[in-house]
Every structure is written in structure tokens, then in C-alpha cells.
């Protein structure tokens, strides 16, 4: 059984169609990255999958259950890191987790264990409102992990975070992947997607315009004839291996070529080519 299965999903707010005929699946232990610019529909999609929003057409199954009627069994296996952080601001870091732990009947040792994982043990007594942005996000992640979920939804978990927090979160997510935790991640960050995701989808105005392994997507749009050449006089040239073959041979014979490589597109280049817009907004 797939962890998530979405078919022909459509969602509109009023008359505004936000997600169009979306298909998507997530296998156990897989990390899927949903990339798209602001307003593409990423958070809307996550909110549908966790049962916060209804859908207009199609179907969305999570652990085989309709996302509109998810049972406690699914929530027990699911962890969430969403935009709105929902922390108890006047309570300590520890107590923020303790409340959640009590609801789920989780032992106190697990709280300490998770605080250690997100490097917040030294801040355990600090009030949530006194935490830095990076610490807050790590606390939200700690809460999401407390009940040992098998599926994690992460909506831009590292956006605008300091490099140390970002690195720590990435490291933690890679460890969870090794433990076969399934992850659905939204991000604007291509490096993050490349580091963490087995597959990605490029979301543009509610449609998945490209989907698959990052290497495969890049290869699909890679024009092997496009060469980037740096000459010994440090001029940079973009040439075509066929059309500009005479020039290239000339530079080679004269020993004028310092570096030569084929221009592999980035995901940003591909998104721009497909939509005319920037991904990283
Ligand atoms: N509750 C709502 N009612 C009406 N429109 C909404 C609602 N929630 C989202 N939208 C609209 O749906 C579109 C997609 O929003 P969404 O938050 O899913 O984008 P996003 O990809 O998560 O963007 P960002 O990267 O900025 O977080 C936007 O045009 C937004 O204005
Ligand atoms: Mg969003």
C-alpha cells in the first residue's frame, strides 16, 4: 500500500481553482519534495492531505484512508510541521512537549531524547516566546517527532532559518529517512530538495508540471550540445558543440581553452524554461 495516493485532485477556493487534476504518490520510506513558488498551492496540498481542507474532485488517500475522514490511527502515525507553529508561548520548551506527550501517553524519557536530537536540551526551561526562530522551528519539529511518526509532513521546515538550524534539521531528516520514515516536504530551496528528496514535483499554478527523480528531470532538459568554455584570456563563451564546432576546434588547436564543460541546467533553470517564472521566490 502506498503511504499517500492522490488521483485527479481538484481544489478551488470560491471560484479560484488552486489545485488542478493532481496525481501524486508516496511510497514507504520515500521523501517527496514539492517545489513551487509562493502561491503555487503547496500548503493547500499539505492541508488537504492532513484532513484540514476538503477537496472538490478526485481522491486523496493517506495510509489508505480518505483524507476527509482520517481516523486516529492515521494521526497517530503522522507528524506535522506547518507554517503556523501553534506553540504555547508562555510555557517552557519542555512543557510544550510534555502537553503533547501526555495526550499521546508518551514517556518523559522520550521528551529528553527528542530534545537532545534537536539540540534544545539546554533550552528546556526557556519559555517558547524567548526562543530564536531556528530554535522555535526545532521545537516544532521535536513535537512532530515525539510520537515516533511513520509519515512526516514538513511545510517549508527550514525557510529563513540560520545555517546551523538548517543543517541540524537536514541531518535529522536524513536519519529519519534511514529509519524508513516517509516524508512529504515542501520547499523553495533546490539544494534542500537535492539533499533530501528521492523524487520531486514542480508545482506551478496548481499543476504538477514535472515530476520524478531530480537527476532524471535534469537529464531530460540537459542539452549536451551546449558547452561552456573558459578561454586562457578568461573570456567565458557559451557555444553549441555542432554549430560552433569550427570555433571550438580553432580554440583547441591554438591551446586557448582553459576549461570546457557541458551546461547542466539547474531545477531553477528548468522551472524558468517551463513557466517563464522563478522558482525561488
Ligand atoms: N483559505 C483560503 N481561502 C482562499 N484562498 C486561499 C486560502 N488558502 C490559500 N488560498 C490561495 O491559494 C493559493 C495557494 O496558496 P498556498 O498557501 O497553498 O501557496 P503556497 O505554495 O504554500 O505558497 P507559499 O510558498 O507562499 O507558502 C494562493 O493564491 C492563496 O491565496
Ligand atoms: Mg505555503
mmCIF file of C-alpha atoms and ligand atoms in Angstrom, residues 43 83 155-156, ligand 2:
data_model
loop_
_atom_site.group_PDB
_atom_site.id
_atom_site.type_symbol
_atom_site.label_atom_id
_atom_site.label_comp_id
_atom_site.label_asym_id
_atom_site.label_seq_id
_atom_site.Cartn_x
_atom_site.Cartn_y
_atom_site.Cartn_z
ATOM 1 C CA UNK A 43 0.424 24.471 1.741
ATOM 2 C CA UNK A 83 3.705 27.330 8.752
ATOM 3 C CA UNK A 155 5.847 22.604 5.053
ATOM 4 C CA UNK A 156 8.981 24.652 4.392
HETATM 5 MG MG1 LIG B 2 2.924 27.651 1.870
#
